[in-house]
Backbone as JSON, one array per atom type, in Angstrom:
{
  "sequence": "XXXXXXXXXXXXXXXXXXXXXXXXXXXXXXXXXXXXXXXXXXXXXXXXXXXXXXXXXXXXXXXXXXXXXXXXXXXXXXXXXXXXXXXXXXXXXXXXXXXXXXXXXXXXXXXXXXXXXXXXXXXXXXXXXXXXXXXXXXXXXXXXXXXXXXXXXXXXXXXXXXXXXXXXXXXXXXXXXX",
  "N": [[29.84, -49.72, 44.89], [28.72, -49.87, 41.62], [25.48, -50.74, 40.41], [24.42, -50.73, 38.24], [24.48, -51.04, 36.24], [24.02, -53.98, 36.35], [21.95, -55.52, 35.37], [21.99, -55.68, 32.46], [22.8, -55.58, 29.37], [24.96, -53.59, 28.42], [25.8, -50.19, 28.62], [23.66, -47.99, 26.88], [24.02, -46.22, 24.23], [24.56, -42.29, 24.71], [22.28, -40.41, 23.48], [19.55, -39.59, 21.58], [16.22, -40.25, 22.86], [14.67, -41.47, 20.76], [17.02, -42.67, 19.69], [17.96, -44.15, 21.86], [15.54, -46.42, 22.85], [15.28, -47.37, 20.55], [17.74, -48.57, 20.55], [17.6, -50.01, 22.6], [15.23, -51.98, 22.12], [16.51, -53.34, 19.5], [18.67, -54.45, 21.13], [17.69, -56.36, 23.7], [15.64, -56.86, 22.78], [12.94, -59.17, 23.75], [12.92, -57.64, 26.71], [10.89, -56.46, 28.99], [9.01, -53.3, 28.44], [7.16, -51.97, 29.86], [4.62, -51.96, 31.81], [1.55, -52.8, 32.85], [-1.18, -52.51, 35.14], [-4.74, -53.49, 34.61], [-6.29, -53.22, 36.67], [-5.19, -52.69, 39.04], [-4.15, -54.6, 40.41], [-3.92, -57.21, 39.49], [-4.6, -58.06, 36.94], [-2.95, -57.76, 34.23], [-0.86, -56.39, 31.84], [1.57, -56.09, 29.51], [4.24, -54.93, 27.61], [6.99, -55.53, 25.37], [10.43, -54.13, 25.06], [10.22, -54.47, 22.39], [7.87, -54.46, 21.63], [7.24, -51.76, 21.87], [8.13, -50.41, 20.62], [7.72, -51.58, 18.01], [4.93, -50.41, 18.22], [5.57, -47.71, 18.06], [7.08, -46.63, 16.62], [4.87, -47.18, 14.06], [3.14, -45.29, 15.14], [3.94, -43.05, 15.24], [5.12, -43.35, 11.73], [2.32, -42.5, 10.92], [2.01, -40.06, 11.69], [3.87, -38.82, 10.59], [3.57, -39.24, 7.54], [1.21, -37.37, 7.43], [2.5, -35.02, 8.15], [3.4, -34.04, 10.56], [5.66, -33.3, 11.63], [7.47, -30.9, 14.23], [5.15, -30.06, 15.08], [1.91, -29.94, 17.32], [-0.01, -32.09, 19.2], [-2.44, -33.31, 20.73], [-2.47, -35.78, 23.36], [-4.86, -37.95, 24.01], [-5.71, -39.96, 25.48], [-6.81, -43.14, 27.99], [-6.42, -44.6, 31.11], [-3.46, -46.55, 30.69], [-1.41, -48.43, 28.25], [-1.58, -48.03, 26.31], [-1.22, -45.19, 26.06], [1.61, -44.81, 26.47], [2.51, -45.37, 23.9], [1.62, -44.18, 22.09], [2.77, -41.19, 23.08], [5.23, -41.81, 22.4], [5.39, -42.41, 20.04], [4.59, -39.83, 18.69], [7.38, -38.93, 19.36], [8.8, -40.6, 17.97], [7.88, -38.94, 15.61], [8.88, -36.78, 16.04], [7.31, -35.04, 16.5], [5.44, -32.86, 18.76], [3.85, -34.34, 21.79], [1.06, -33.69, 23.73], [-0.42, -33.98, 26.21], [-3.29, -34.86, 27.87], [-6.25, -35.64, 30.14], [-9.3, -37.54, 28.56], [-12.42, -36.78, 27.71], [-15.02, -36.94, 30.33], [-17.55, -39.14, 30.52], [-20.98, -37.65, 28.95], [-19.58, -35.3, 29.83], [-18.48, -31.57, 28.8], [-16.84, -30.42, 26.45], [-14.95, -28.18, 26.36], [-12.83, -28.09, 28.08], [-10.97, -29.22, 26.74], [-10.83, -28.3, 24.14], [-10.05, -25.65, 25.24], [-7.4, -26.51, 26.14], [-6.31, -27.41, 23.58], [-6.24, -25.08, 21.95], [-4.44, -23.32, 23.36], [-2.16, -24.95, 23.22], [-1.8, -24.86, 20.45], [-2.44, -27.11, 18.62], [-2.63, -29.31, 15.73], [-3.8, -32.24, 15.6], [-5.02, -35.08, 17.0], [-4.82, -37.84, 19.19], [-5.85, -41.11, 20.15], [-7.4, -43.64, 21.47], [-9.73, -45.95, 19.69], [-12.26, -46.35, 20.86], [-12.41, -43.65, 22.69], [-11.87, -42.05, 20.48], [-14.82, -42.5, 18.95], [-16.71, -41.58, 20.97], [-16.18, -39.32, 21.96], [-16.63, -38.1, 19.01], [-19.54, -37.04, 18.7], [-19.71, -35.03, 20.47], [-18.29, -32.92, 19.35], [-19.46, -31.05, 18.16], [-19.85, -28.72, 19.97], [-17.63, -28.24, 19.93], [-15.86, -26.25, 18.15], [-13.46, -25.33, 16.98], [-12.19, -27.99, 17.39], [-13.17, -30.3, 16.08], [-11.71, -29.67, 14.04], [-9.43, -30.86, 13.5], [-7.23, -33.17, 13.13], [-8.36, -36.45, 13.69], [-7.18, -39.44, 15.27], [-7.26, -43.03, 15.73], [-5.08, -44.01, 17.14], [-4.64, -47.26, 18.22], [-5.43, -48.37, 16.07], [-4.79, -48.56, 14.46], [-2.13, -49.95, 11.75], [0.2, -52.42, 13.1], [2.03, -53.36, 10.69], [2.95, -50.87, 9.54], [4.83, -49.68, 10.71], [6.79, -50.09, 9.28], [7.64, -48.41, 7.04], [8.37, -46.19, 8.9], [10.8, -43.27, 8.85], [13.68, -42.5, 10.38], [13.41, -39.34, 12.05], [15.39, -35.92, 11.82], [16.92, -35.01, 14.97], [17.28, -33.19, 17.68], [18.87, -31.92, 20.52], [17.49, -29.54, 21.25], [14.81, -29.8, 20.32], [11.44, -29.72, 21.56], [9.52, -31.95, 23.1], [7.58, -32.8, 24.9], [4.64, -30.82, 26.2], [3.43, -30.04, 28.97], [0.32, -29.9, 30.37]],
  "CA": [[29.83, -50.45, 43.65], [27.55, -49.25, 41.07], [25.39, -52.03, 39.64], [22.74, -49.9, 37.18], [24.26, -51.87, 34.32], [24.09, -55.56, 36.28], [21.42, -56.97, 34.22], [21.87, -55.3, 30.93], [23.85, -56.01, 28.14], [25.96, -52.78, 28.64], [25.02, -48.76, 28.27], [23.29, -47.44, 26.04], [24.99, -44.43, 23.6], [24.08, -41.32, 25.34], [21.76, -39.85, 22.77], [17.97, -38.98, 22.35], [14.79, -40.57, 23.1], [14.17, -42.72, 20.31], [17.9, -43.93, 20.04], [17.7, -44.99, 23.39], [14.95, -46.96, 22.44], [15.62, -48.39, 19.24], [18.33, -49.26, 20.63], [17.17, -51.49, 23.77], [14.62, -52.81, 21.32], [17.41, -53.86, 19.48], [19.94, -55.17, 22.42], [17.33, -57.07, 24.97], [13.94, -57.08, 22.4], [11.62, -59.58, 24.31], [12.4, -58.18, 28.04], [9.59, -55.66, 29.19], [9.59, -52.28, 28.93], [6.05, -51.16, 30.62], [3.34, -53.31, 32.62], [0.06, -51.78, 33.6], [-2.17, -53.22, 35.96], [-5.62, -52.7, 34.57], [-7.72, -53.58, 37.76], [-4.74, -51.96, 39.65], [-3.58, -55.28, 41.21], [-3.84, -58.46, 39.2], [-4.93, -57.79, 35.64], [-1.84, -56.8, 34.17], [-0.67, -55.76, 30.29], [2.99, -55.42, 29.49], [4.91, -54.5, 26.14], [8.24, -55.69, 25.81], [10.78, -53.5, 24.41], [10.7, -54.33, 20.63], [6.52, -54.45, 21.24], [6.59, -50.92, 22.35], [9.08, -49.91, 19.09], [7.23, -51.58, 16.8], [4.05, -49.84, 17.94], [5.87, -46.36, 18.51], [6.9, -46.47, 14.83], [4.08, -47.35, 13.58], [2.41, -44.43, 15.26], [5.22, -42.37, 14.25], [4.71, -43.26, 10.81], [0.99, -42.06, 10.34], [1.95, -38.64, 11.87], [5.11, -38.36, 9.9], [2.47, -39.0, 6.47], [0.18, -35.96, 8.02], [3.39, -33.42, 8.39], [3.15, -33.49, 11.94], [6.94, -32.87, 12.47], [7.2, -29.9, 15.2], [3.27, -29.71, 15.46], [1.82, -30.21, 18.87], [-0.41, -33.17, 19.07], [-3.23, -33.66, 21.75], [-3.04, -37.71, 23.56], [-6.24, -38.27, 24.65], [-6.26, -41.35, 26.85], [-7.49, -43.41, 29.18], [-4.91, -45.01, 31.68], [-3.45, -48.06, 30.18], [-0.17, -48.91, 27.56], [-1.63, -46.74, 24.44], [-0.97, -43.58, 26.69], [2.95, -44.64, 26.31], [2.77, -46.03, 22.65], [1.4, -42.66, 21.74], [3.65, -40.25, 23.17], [7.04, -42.5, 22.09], [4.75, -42.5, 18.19], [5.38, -38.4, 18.84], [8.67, -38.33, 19.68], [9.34, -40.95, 16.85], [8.04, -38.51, 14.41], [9.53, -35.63, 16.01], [6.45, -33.8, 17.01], [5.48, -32.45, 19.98], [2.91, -34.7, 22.8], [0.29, -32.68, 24.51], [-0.97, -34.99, 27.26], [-4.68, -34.19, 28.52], [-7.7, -36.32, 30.27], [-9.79, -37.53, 27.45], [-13.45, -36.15, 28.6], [-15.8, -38.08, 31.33], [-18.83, -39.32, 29.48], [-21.51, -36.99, 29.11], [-18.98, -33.89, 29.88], [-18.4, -30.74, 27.6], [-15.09, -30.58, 25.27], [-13.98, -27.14, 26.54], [-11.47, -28.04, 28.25], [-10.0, -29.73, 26.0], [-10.97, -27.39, 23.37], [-8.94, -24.84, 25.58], [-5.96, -26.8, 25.87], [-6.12, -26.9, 22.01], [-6.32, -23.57, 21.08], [-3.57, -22.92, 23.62], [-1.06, -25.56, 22.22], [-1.69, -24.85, 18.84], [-2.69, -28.42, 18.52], [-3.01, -30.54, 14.9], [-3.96, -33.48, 15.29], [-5.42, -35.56, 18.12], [-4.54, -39.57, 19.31], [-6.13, -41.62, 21.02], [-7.89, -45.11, 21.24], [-11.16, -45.62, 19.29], [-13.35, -45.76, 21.93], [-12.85, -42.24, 22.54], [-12.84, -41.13, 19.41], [-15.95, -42.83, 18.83], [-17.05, -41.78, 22.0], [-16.21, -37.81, 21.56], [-17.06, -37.55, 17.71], [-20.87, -36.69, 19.02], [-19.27, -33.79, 20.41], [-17.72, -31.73, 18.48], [-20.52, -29.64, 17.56], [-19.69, -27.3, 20.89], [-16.29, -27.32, 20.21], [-16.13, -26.47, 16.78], [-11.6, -25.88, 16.85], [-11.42, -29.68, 17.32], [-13.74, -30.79, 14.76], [-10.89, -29.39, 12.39], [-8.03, -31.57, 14.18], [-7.08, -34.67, 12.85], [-8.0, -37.39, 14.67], [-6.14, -40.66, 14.56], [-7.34, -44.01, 16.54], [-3.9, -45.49, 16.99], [-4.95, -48.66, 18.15], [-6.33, -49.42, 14.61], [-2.96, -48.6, 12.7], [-1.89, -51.9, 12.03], [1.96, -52.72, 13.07], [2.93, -53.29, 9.48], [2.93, -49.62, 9.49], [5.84, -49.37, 11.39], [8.32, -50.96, 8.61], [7.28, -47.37, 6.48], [9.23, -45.63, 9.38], [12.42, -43.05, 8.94], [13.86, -41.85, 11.48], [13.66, -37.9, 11.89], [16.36, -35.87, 12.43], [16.2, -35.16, 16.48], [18.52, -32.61, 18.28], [18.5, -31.37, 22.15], [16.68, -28.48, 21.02], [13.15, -29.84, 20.36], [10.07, -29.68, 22.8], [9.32, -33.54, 23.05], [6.18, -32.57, 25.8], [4.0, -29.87, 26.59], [2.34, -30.41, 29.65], [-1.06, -28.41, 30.96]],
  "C": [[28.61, -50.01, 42.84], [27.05, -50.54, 39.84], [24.05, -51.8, 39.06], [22.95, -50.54, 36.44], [24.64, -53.37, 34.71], [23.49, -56.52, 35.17], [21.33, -56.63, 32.79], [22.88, -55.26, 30.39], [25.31, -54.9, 28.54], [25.13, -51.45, 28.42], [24.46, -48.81, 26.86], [23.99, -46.11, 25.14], [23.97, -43.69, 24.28], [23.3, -40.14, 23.81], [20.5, -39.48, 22.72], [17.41, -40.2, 22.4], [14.93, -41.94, 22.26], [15.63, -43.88, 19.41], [18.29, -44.2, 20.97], [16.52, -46.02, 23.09], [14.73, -47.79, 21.68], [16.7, -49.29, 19.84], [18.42, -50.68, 22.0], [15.87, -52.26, 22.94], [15.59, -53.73, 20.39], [18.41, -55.37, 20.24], [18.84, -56.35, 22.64], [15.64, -56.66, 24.33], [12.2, -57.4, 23.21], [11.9, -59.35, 26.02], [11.6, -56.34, 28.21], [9.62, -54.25, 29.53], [8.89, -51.47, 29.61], [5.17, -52.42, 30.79], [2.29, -52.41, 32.98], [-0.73, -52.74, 33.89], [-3.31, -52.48, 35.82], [-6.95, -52.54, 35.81], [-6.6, -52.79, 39.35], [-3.82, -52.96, 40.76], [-3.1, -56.53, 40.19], [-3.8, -58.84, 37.22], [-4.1, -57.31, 35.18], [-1.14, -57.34, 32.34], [0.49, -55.81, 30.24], [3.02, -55.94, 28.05], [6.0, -55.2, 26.47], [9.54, -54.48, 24.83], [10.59, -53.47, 23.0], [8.88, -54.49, 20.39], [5.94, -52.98, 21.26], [7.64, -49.9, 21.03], [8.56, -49.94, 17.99], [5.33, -50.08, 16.59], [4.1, -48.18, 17.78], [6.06, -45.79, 16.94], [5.8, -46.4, 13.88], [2.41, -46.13, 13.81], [2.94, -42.96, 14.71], [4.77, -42.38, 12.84], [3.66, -42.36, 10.13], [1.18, -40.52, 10.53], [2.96, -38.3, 10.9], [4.09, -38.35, 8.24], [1.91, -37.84, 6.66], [1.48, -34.87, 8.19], [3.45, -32.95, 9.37], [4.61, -32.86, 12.81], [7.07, -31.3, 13.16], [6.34, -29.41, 15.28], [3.19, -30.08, 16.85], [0.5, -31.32, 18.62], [-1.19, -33.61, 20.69], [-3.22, -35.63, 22.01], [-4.04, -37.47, 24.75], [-6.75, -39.58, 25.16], [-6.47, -41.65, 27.77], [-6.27, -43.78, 29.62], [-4.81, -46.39, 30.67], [-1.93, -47.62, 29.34], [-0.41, -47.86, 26.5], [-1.09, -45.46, 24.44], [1.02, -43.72, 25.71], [3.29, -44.67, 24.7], [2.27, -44.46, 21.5], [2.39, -41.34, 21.93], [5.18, -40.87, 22.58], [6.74, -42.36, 20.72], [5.06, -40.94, 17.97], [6.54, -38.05, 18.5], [8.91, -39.09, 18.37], [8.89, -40.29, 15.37], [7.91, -37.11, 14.25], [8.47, -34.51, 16.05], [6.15, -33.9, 18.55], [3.9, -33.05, 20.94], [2.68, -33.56, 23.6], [-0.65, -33.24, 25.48], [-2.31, -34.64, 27.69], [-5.58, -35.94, 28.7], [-8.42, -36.73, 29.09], [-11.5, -36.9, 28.53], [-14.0, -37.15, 29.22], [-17.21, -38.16, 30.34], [-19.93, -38.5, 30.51], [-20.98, -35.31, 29.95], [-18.96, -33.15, 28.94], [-16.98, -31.37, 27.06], [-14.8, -29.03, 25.55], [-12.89, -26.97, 26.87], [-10.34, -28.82, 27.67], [-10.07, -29.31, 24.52], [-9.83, -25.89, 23.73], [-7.51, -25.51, 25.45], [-5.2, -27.03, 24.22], [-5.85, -26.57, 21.59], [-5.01, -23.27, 22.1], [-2.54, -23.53, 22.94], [-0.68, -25.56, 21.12], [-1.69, -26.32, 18.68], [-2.93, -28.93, 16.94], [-3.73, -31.55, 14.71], [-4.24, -34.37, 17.22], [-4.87, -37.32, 18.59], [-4.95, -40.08, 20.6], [-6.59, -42.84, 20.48], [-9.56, -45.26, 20.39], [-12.31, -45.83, 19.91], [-13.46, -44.35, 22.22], [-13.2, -41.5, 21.97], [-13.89, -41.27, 18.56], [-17.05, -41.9, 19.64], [-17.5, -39.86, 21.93], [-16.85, -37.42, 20.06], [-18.71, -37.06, 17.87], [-20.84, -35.27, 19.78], [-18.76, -32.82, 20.63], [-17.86, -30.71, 17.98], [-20.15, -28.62, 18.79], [-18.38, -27.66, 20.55], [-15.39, -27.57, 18.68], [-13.97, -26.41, 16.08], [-11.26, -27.11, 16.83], [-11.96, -30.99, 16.61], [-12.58, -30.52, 13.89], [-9.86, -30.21, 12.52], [-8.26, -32.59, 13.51], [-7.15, -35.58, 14.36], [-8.07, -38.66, 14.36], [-6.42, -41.64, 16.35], [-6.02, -44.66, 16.67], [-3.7, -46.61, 17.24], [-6.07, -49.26, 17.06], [-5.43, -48.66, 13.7], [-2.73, -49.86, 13.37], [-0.13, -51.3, 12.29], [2.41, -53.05, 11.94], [2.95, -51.5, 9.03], [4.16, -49.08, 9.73], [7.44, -50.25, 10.44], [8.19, -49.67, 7.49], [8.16, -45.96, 7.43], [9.9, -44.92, 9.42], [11.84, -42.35, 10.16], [13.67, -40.27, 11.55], [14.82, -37.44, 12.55], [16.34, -34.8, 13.86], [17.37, -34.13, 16.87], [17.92, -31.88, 19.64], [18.2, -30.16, 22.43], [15.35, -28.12, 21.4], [12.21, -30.16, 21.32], [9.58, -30.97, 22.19], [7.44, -33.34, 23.72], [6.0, -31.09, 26.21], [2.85, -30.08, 27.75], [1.39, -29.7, 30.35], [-1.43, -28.92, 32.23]]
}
């Protein structure tokens, strides 16, 4: 007996990424579509589908303003929910996530200066602690001074009603991973 679609409304259309998405934000809004335990046991975060839509759009958005469609796009986070809300803000505006470590305090930026210059990178995202945190430096790694970089946890969610969709086909490189 196959019981993948017991507790959900019914399938999903077999299509990409972010109508799969839209559309369980849609269907089944407030039930949860990521949890992170920030202490690794007890301390624990969760989105629910239509929290992790609104913010995906809304990250979406800002890159889709910047011309980021089939650019490559460094996420520079720590562990936690932003990681996901970042790469789904990608795909919703049809450019390409480039996943990396953000640096350990008091490390260089080479290697993430290399993974850069290899990806052909744009534009950077992460949380503003980091890029608070890194903007001191940038002076050795003078390729990622030129990058855009974009705190996405300080785009507001009315951002995400500015939105279109892009048009998506089983072509495009979603991730690049190093």
């Amino acid at each position: 007996m196959d019981l993948s679609n017991h507790f959900l409304p019914h399938r999903p259309p077999v299509t990409n990424m972010v109508e799969r998405l839209r559309y369980w934000a849609e269907t089944i809004p407030s039930d949860i579509s990521f949890r992170f335990l920030r202490d690794g046991d007890r301390d624990e975060v969760s989105w629910t589908f239509a929290d992790l839509d609104r913010r995906a759009r809304a990250i979406g958005t800002r890159l889709q303003e910047l011309g980021m469609r089939g650019e490559r796009v460094l996420l520079l986070y720590p562990p936690g929910l932003d990681f996901v809300s970042g790469f789904f803000g990608c795909v919703y505006a049809g450019a390409v996530a480039v996943p990396a470590y953000p640096p350990r305090r008091n490390r260089n930026m080479l290697r993430i200066q290399a993974i850069s210059d290899n990806a052909a990178a744009k534009a950077v995202l992460s949380v503003h602690d980091v890029v608070d945190r890194v903007s001191g430096l940038l002076d050795e790694a003078p390729h990622l001074k030129h990058l855009t970089w974009i705190a996405t946890d300080q785009i507001p969610d009315q951002a995400a009603q500015q939105w279109r969709q892009p048009q998506i086909d089983d072509r495009m490189l979603a991730l690049l991973q190093y």
